[in-house]
């Protein structure tokens, strides 16, 4: 549908819902939040730790030894069983607390229009038909049909796995496209990386794409791990062997040897108890708990103790875009300038790392071409590096953020560079043109154009007849550099600068390329 048809379908308009509409729709649609699966009581969760064949055998052993007045043995076995249950219960409770934090993926606040007036409300109070205003850095609070967009880019990695931000528009699209191709829609939980836009709410809560995923996760069938299957098989086999052995001993003693029936029964029970490995559940639980603790130190959440053993039974792991799906962070790792090649250490958005040339650490500020490249990457950029006191974060596109972090590693401050070379105009990045360009001037009236984008596009621009370079560029050499970087698993970005007297004279072009690696 086009925008006007969407307004008609949802019985709303550019001014948003009226107060009368809000009251009616609140009772119809409820709150904009994911419904929760009915919680199991803590008592049931604790008792579920005893749901194991071997534990059943141990509990029977406790009962029989207590009946035989072997209270010390009964107490020891009972303590082992209880320790096993407590460890399992505490570990699962800890994991569930960590999983509960995933609910923070939903936006907490949202800016909307109602009766033409702008409000900031809790995201859970948003209703279908509301008009939501979005800007760079905002988290999308619900599924929206876009009704206005200006250089509007969304990070949809959490839904599609694609690390590149997606450019959005307002035009109608085909009906049956996949989520990644719905370019006039934005989805709950995704991020605005750049630009501004607004949209009309089409789905909230469980009806959103994020809600559909949450609903599927609630009905996942539990699969037994290799360890639990082997332990269950072992327990059944051990139970059969113990019962048959005790029956044979009892029958042999009473029928063939003529021994007293009660005496043989007690002997059979004693053999049964001694055959039960009461230490096995405790040893198994402690071993798995150690594994879970080690995984936790690597920021991996293990909800069920036996699940950690599954990793040990895994022989092949098939993965795709692991870093993209987990963190969606980019880091500059290699830089090629006209005269040198540099490597950059560090990962993520923390500006800690050094520059290497021929394997040795260097002072980045001593290399003019490197500094020029880093400045260009910062100025032709829409992202910002932020520090909230606990960690470094990027407000904007991850690829652009990586350039800001690389510059900061060379002690270049984005604020200072923007102040010394103010921006006059820009051409936003579009997938059709494959580059972004910005026009700047210094405080002496000199102008300069910065470009960044796909290597083949930037190289062709630098080699175009309109740009008369003093020394020319070796187009084939730059294309070979880009191909080599890409073959090493790097995302390659080219950066160029064109000094200009406010576009009256295009005097020369200097190309550079940057290799980036996705972090997991």
Tab-separated table of C-alpha atoms in Angstrom, residues 128-449:
chain	number	residue	atom	x	y	z
A	128	UNK	CA	-1.387	0.277	16.214
A	129	UNK	CA	-2.092	3.487	14.288
A	130	UNK	CA	0.292	5.629	16.365
A	131	UNK	CA	2.782	7.769	14.442
A	132	UNK	CA	6.296	7.254	15.841
A	133	UNK	CA	9.202	9.670	15.274
A	134	UNK	CA	12.678	8.139	14.988
A	135	UNK	CA	16.187	9.573	14.860
A	136	UNK	CA	19.761	8.353	14.859
A	137	UNK	CA	20.465	6.131	17.875
A	138	UNK	CA	16.813	5.305	18.612
A	139	UNK	CA	15.582	1.766	19.107
A	140	UNK	CA	12.452	0.975	17.111
A	141	UNK	CA	9.603	0.332	19.621
A	142	UNK	CA	7.204	-1.618	17.342
A	143	UNK	CA	6.785	-2.729	13.731
A	144	UNK	CA	6.261	0.410	11.642
A	145	UNK	CA	5.341	1.257	8.054
A	146	UNK	CA	7.592	4.180	7.126
A	147	UNK	CA	5.761	7.363	6.130
A	148	UNK	CA	8.764	9.737	5.946
A	149	UNK	CA	12.488	9.101	5.603
A	150	UNK	CA	15.575	11.261	5.236
A	151	UNK	CA	18.891	9.419	4.904
A	152	UNK	CA	17.159	6.785	7.057
A	153	UNK	CA	19.276	3.691	7.804
A	154	UNK	CA	18.414	0.815	10.146
A	155	UNK	CA	20.595	-1.868	11.755
A	156	UNK	CA	18.552	-5.071	11.365
A	157	UNK	CA	21.325	-7.540	12.267
A	158	UNK	CA	19.277	-9.016	15.115
A	159	UNK	CA	16.590	-10.132	12.639
A	160	UNK	CA	18.437	-10.715	9.362
A	161	UNK	CA	22.077	-11.274	10.347
A	162	UNK	CA	23.209	-8.576	7.922
A	163	UNK	CA	25.779	-6.244	9.466
A	164	UNK	CA	25.311	-3.494	6.876
A	165	UNK	CA	22.678	-0.975	7.839
A	166	UNK	CA	19.681	-0.898	5.488
A	167	UNK	CA	18.492	2.222	3.688
A	168	UNK	CA	14.732	2.681	4.086
A	169	UNK	CA	12.148	4.480	1.936
A	170	UNK	CA	8.400	5.150	1.860
A	171	UNK	CA	7.494	3.603	-1.498
A	172	UNK	CA	5.202	0.541	-1.764
A	173	UNK	CA	6.892	-2.842	-2.240
A	174	UNK	CA	5.839	-6.299	-3.387
A	175	UNK	CA	3.506	-8.128	-1.038
A	176	UNK	CA	5.413	-11.347	-0.289
A	177	UNK	CA	8.995	-10.176	0.260
A	178	UNK	CA	11.160	-11.547	3.072
A	179	UNK	CA	11.907	-9.381	6.111
A	180	UNK	CA	15.322	-8.296	4.809
A	181	UNK	CA	13.704	-6.927	1.627
A	182	UNK	CA	10.865	-4.982	3.263
A	183	UNK	CA	12.540	-1.633	2.757
A	184	UNK	CA	9.492	0.448	3.705
A	185	UNK	CA	9.165	-1.263	7.092
A	186	UNK	CA	11.152	-1.075	10.331
A	187	UNK	CA	10.861	-3.712	13.029
A	188	UNK	CA	10.680	-3.761	16.802
A	189	UNK	CA	14.056	-3.994	18.530
A	190	UNK	CA	16.162	-2.759	15.586
A	191	UNK	CA	18.303	0.414	15.690
A	192	UNK	CA	18.338	3.640	13.712
A	193	UNK	CA	21.963	4.123	12.646
A	194	UNK	CA	21.554	7.408	10.773
A	195	UNK	CA	19.045	9.891	9.497
A	196	UNK	CA	15.499	10.641	10.544
A	197	UNK	CA	12.171	9.058	9.799
A	198	UNK	CA	8.672	8.414	11.032
A	199	UNK	CA	6.330	5.504	10.733
A	200	UNK	CA	2.867	4.318	11.556
A	201	UNK	CA	2.592	1.381	13.959
A	202	UNK	CA	1.311	-1.747	12.225
A	203	UNK	CA	2.006	-4.360	14.924
A	204	UNK	CA	2.777	-4.376	18.642
A	205	UNK	CA	3.763	-6.959	21.270
A	206	UNK	CA	3.458	-10.576	20.186
A	207	UNK	CA	2.315	-9.550	16.685
A	208	UNK	CA	5.700	-8.008	15.848
A	209	UNK	CA	8.442	-9.966	14.085
A	210	UNK	CA	10.371	-10.004	17.374
A	211	UNK	CA	7.253	-11.289	19.133
A	212	UNK	CA	6.913	-14.120	16.629
A	213	UNK	CA	10.465	-15.213	17.420
A	214	UNK	CA	9.750	-15.077	21.159
A	215	UNK	CA	6.614	-17.164	20.637
A	216	UNK	CA	8.570	-19.824	18.743
A	217	UNK	CA	11.158	-19.968	21.525
A	218	UNK	CA	8.454	-20.722	24.092
A	219	UNK	CA	7.386	-23.920	22.341
A	220	UNK	CA	10.827	-25.372	21.661
A	221	UNK	CA	10.891	-29.090	22.453
A	222	UNK	CA	13.511	-30.103	24.973
A	223	UNK	CA	16.112	-32.474	23.550
A	224	UNK	CA	18.097	-34.772	25.792
A	225	UNK	CA	21.837	-34.289	25.681
A	226	UNK	CA	24.214	-37.172	24.885
A	227	UNK	CA	25.201	-37.362	28.559
A	228	UNK	CA	21.608	-37.482	29.824
A	229	UNK	CA	20.750	-40.186	27.286
A	230	UNK	CA	23.743	-42.307	28.264
A	231	UNK	CA	23.089	-41.776	31.964
A	232	UNK	CA	19.445	-42.735	31.567
A	233	UNK	CA	20.435	-45.874	29.642
A	234	UNK	CA	23.067	-46.719	32.253
A	235	UNK	CA	20.574	-46.203	35.098
A	236	UNK	CA	17.999	-48.493	33.513
A	237	UNK	CA	20.593	-51.187	32.819
A	238	UNK	CA	22.009	-50.896	36.353
A	239	UNK	CA	18.515	-51.126	37.847
A	240	UNK	CA	17.750	-54.289	35.890
A	241	UNK	CA	21.085	-55.885	36.846
A	242	UNK	CA	20.614	-55.046	40.542
A	243	UNK	CA	17.005	-56.315	40.673
A	244	UNK	CA	17.825	-59.543	38.792
A	245	UNK	CA	20.968	-60.151	40.868
A	246	UNK	CA	19.111	-59.630	44.138
A	247	UNK	CA	16.308	-61.937	43.003
A	248	UNK	CA	18.809	-64.659	42.029
A	249	UNK	CA	20.667	-64.341	45.341
A	250	UNK	CA	17.445	-64.412	47.337
A	251	UNK	CA	16.095	-67.415	45.390
A	252	UNK	CA	19.379	-69.309	45.562
A	253	UNK	CA	19.714	-68.771	49.307
A	254	UNK	CA	16.181	-69.642	50.290
A	255	UNK	CA	15.364	-72.477	47.869
A	256	UNK	CA	18.728	-74.191	47.299
A	257	UNK	CA	20.595	-73.403	50.504
A	258	UNK	CA	17.622	-73.412	52.834
A	259	UNK	CA	18.612	-70.182	54.553
A	260	UNK	CA	16.033	-68.087	56.438
A	261	UNK	CA	13.927	-65.946	54.141
A	262	UNK	CA	14.387	-62.719	56.156
A	263	UNK	CA	18.133	-63.208	56.353
A	264	UNK	CA	18.406	-63.622	52.571
A	265	UNK	CA	16.143	-60.615	51.981
A	266	UNK	CA	18.417	-58.444	54.134
A	267	UNK	CA	21.463	-59.751	52.287
A	268	UNK	CA	19.882	-58.986	48.922
A	269	UNK	CA	18.985	-55.463	50.059
A	270	UNK	CA	22.527	-54.857	51.339
A	271	UNK	CA	23.973	-55.965	47.989
A	272	UNK	CA	21.520	-53.710	46.144
A	273	UNK	CA	22.512	-50.672	48.206
A	274	UNK	CA	26.231	-51.340	47.821
A	275	UNK	CA	25.820	-51.679	44.042
A	276	UNK	CA	24.227	-48.237	43.665
A	277	UNK	CA	26.902	-45.593	42.811
A	278	UNK	CA	25.514	-42.899	45.082
A	279	UNK	CA	28.525	-40.668	44.405
A	280	UNK	CA	27.892	-40.577	40.653
A	281	UNK	CA	25.190	-37.855	40.602
A	282	UNK	CA	27.261	-35.576	42.820
A	283	UNK	CA	30.422	-36.088	40.782
A	284	UNK	CA	28.518	-35.507	37.556
A	285	UNK	CA	26.853	-32.342	38.871
A	286	UNK	CA	30.107	-30.876	40.195
A	287	UNK	CA	31.904	-31.627	36.929
A	288	UNK	CA	29.182	-30.006	34.869
A	289	UNK	CA	29.039	-27.018	37.234
A	290	UNK	CA	32.765	-26.454	36.688
A	291	UNK	CA	32.160	-26.515	32.941
A	292	UNK	CA	29.289	-24.049	33.249
A	293	UNK	CA	31.455	-21.726	35.353
A	294	UNK	CA	34.196	-21.774	32.738
A	295	UNK	CA	31.673	-21.018	30.003
A	296	UNK	CA	30.244	-18.173	32.085
A	297	UNK	CA	33.714	-16.627	32.301
A	298	UNK	CA	33.583	-16.484	28.480
A	299	UNK	CA	30.151	-14.778	28.590
A	300	UNK	CA	28.288	-17.913	27.465
A	301	UNK	CA	24.987	-18.634	29.229
A	302	UNK	CA	24.263	-22.306	29.975
A	303	UNK	CA	20.721	-22.748	31.250
A	304	UNK	CA	20.719	-26.505	31.938
A	305	UNK	CA	23.746	-28.206	33.481
A	306	UNK	CA	23.827	-31.185	31.063
A	307	UNK	CA	23.840	-28.794	28.098
A	308	UNK	CA	27.478	-27.922	28.677
A	309	UNK	CA	28.381	-31.544	28.001
A	310	UNK	CA	26.806	-31.288	24.542
A	311	UNK	CA	29.630	-28.966	23.509
A	312	UNK	CA	32.113	-31.676	24.400
A	313	UNK	CA	30.245	-34.122	22.159
A	314	UNK	CA	30.215	-31.740	19.191
A	315	UNK	CA	32.525	-32.651	16.323
A	316	UNK	CA	31.399	-30.104	13.697
A	317	UNK	CA	30.063	-26.564	14.168
A	318	UNK	CA	28.465	-24.897	11.139
A	319	UNK	CA	28.282	-21.133	11.529
A	320	UNK	CA	27.563	-18.100	9.392
A	321	UNK	CA	28.366	-14.487	10.234
A	322	UNK	CA	28.976	-15.394	13.859
A	323	UNK	CA	30.387	-12.009	14.778
A	324	UNK	CA	27.598	-10.167	12.998
A	325	UNK	CA	24.889	-12.079	14.822
A	326	UNK	CA	26.468	-11.769	18.245
A	327	UNK	CA	27.835	-8.219	18.426
A	328	UNK	CA	27.553	-6.525	15.038
A	329	UNK	CA	30.808	-4.664	15.664
A	330	UNK	CA	33.382	-3.708	13.069
A	331	UNK	CA	37.062	-2.957	13.642
A	332	UNK	CA	39.685	-1.510	11.324
A	333	UNK	CA	42.528	-4.058	11.172
A	334	UNK	CA	44.491	-3.072	8.047
A	335	UNK	CA	45.124	0.205	6.209
A	336	UNK	CA	46.729	0.711	2.795
A	337	UNK	CA	47.896	4.189	1.771
A	338	UNK	CA	49.718	5.210	-1.435
A	339	UNK	CA	53.106	4.677	0.216
A	340	UNK	CA	52.641	2.158	3.070
A	341	UNK	CA	50.592	-0.674	4.549
A	342	UNK	CA	49.655	-0.594	8.239
A	343	UNK	CA	48.029	-3.011	10.647
A	344	UNK	CA	45.868	-1.924	13.590
A	345	UNK	CA	45.535	-3.918	16.813
A	346	UNK	CA	42.580	-4.045	19.211
A	347	UNK	CA	38.982	-5.111	18.708
A	348	UNK	CA	35.531	-3.770	19.332
A	349	UNK	CA	34.810	-0.105	19.999
A	350	UNK	CA	37.319	0.450	22.785
A	351	UNK	CA	39.931	2.862	21.335
A	352	UNK	CA	42.840	0.797	22.640
A	353	UNK	CA	45.335	-0.479	20.121
A	354	UNK	CA	48.457	0.465	18.204
A	355	UNK	CA	49.529	0.854	14.592
A	356	UNK	CA	52.096	-1.543	13.157
A	357	UNK	CA	54.318	-1.237	10.098
A	358	UNK	CA	56.366	-4.262	9.045
A	359	UNK	CA	55.439	-5.849	12.385
A	360	UNK	CA	56.814	-2.976	14.501
A	361	UNK	CA	54.834	-0.400	16.456
A	362	UNK	CA	54.897	3.092	15.012
A	363	UNK	CA	53.768	6.592	15.882
A	364	UNK	CA	50.754	7.072	13.619
A	365	UNK	CA	51.047	10.871	13.710
A	366	UNK	CA	54.481	10.644	12.035
A	367	UNK	CA	52.942	9.302	8.823
A	368	UNK	CA	51.184	12.066	6.933
A	369	UNK	CA	49.268	9.821	4.542
A	370	UNK	CA	47.937	7.712	7.439
A	371	UNK	CA	46.806	10.781	9.380
A	372	UNK	CA	45.145	12.217	6.246
A	373	UNK	CA	43.265	8.954	5.730
A	374	UNK	CA	42.086	8.764	9.348
A	375	UNK	CA	40.933	12.396	9.255
A	376	UNK	CA	38.996	11.734	6.068
A	377	UNK	CA	37.350	8.701	7.666
A	378	UNK	CA	36.244	10.788	10.658
A	379	UNK	CA	34.958	13.759	8.653
A	380	UNK	CA	33.066	11.746	6.030
A	381	UNK	CA	31.126	10.055	8.784
A	382	UNK	CA	27.756	10.099	10.563
A	383	UNK	CA	28.678	7.929	13.585
A	384	UNK	CA	29.813	9.010	17.046
A	385	UNK	CA	31.870	7.189	19.685
A	386	UNK	CA	30.349	7.326	23.178
A	387	UNK	CA	31.515	6.164	26.611
A	388	UNK	CA	28.850	5.575	29.250
A	389	UNK	CA	31.305	4.980	32.073
A	390	UNK	CA	31.258	1.206	31.666
A	391	UNK	CA	31.865	0.546	27.989
A	392	UNK	CA	32.432	2.202	24.638
A	393	UNK	CA	29.494	2.320	22.255
A	394	UNK	CA	28.806	3.569	18.757
A	395	UNK	CA	25.861	5.768	17.891
A	396	UNK	CA	25.434	5.064	14.195
A	397	UNK	CA	26.571	2.576	11.584
A	398	UNK	CA	29.138	-0.027	12.803
A	399	UNK	CA	31.336	0.453	9.734
A	400	UNK	CA	31.485	4.216	10.208
A	401	UNK	CA	31.994	3.712	13.918
A	402	UNK	CA	35.080	1.580	13.203
A	403	UNK	CA	36.653	4.539	11.377
A	404	UNK	CA	36.056	6.837	14.347
A	405	UNK	CA	37.646	4.280	16.711
A	406	UNK	CA	40.688	3.872	14.429
A	407	UNK	CA	41.200	7.641	14.375
A	408	UNK	CA	40.965	7.839	18.160
A	409	UNK	CA	43.673	5.152	18.425
A	410	UNK	CA	45.878	7.664	16.587
A	411	UNK	CA	44.817	10.337	19.140
A	412	UNK	CA	42.594	12.161	16.653
A	413	UNK	CA	39.479	13.578	18.310
A	414	UNK	CA	36.316	13.623	16.212
A	415	UNK	CA	35.070	16.835	17.825
A	416	UNK	CA	38.317	18.682	17.077
A	417	UNK	CA	38.417	17.511	13.468
A	418	UNK	CA	34.805	18.574	12.892
A	419	UNK	CA	35.579	21.969	14.409
A	420	UNK	CA	38.678	22.520	12.268
A	421	UNK	CA	36.965	21.359	9.050
A	422	UNK	CA	33.229	22.178	9.316
A	423	UNK	CA	30.916	20.380	6.923
A	424	UNK	CA	29.094	22.440	4.301
A	425	UNK	CA	27.163	19.753	2.469
A	426	UNK	CA	26.944	16.008	1.990
A	427	UNK	CA	25.723	13.276	-0.325
A	428	UNK	CA	24.359	10.446	1.875
A	429	UNK	CA	25.358	6.880	1.102
A	430	UNK	CA	22.929	5.073	-1.176
A	431	UNK	CA	23.226	1.489	-2.323
A	432	UNK	CA	22.732	2.623	-5.927
A	433	UNK	CA	25.697	5.024	-5.933
A	434	UNK	CA	27.856	3.021	-3.454
A	435	UNK	CA	29.578	6.018	-1.879
A	436	UNK	CA	29.128	8.898	0.550
A	437	UNK	CA	30.623	12.345	-0.032
A	438	UNK	CA	30.997	15.385	2.229
A	439	UNK	CA	32.172	18.927	1.467
A	440	UNK	CA	34.220	20.767	4.105
A	441	UNK	CA	36.182	23.977	4.456
A	442	UNK	CA	38.912	25.084	6.798
A	443	UNK	CA	39.126	28.496	8.422
A	444	UNK	CA	41.284	29.870	5.600
A	445	UNK	CA	38.611	29.400	2.933
A	446	UNK	CA	40.034	26.194	1.471
A	447	UNK	CA	37.564	23.523	0.519
A	448	UNK	CA	37.943	19.756	0.342
A	449	UNK	CA	35.697	16.877	-0.656
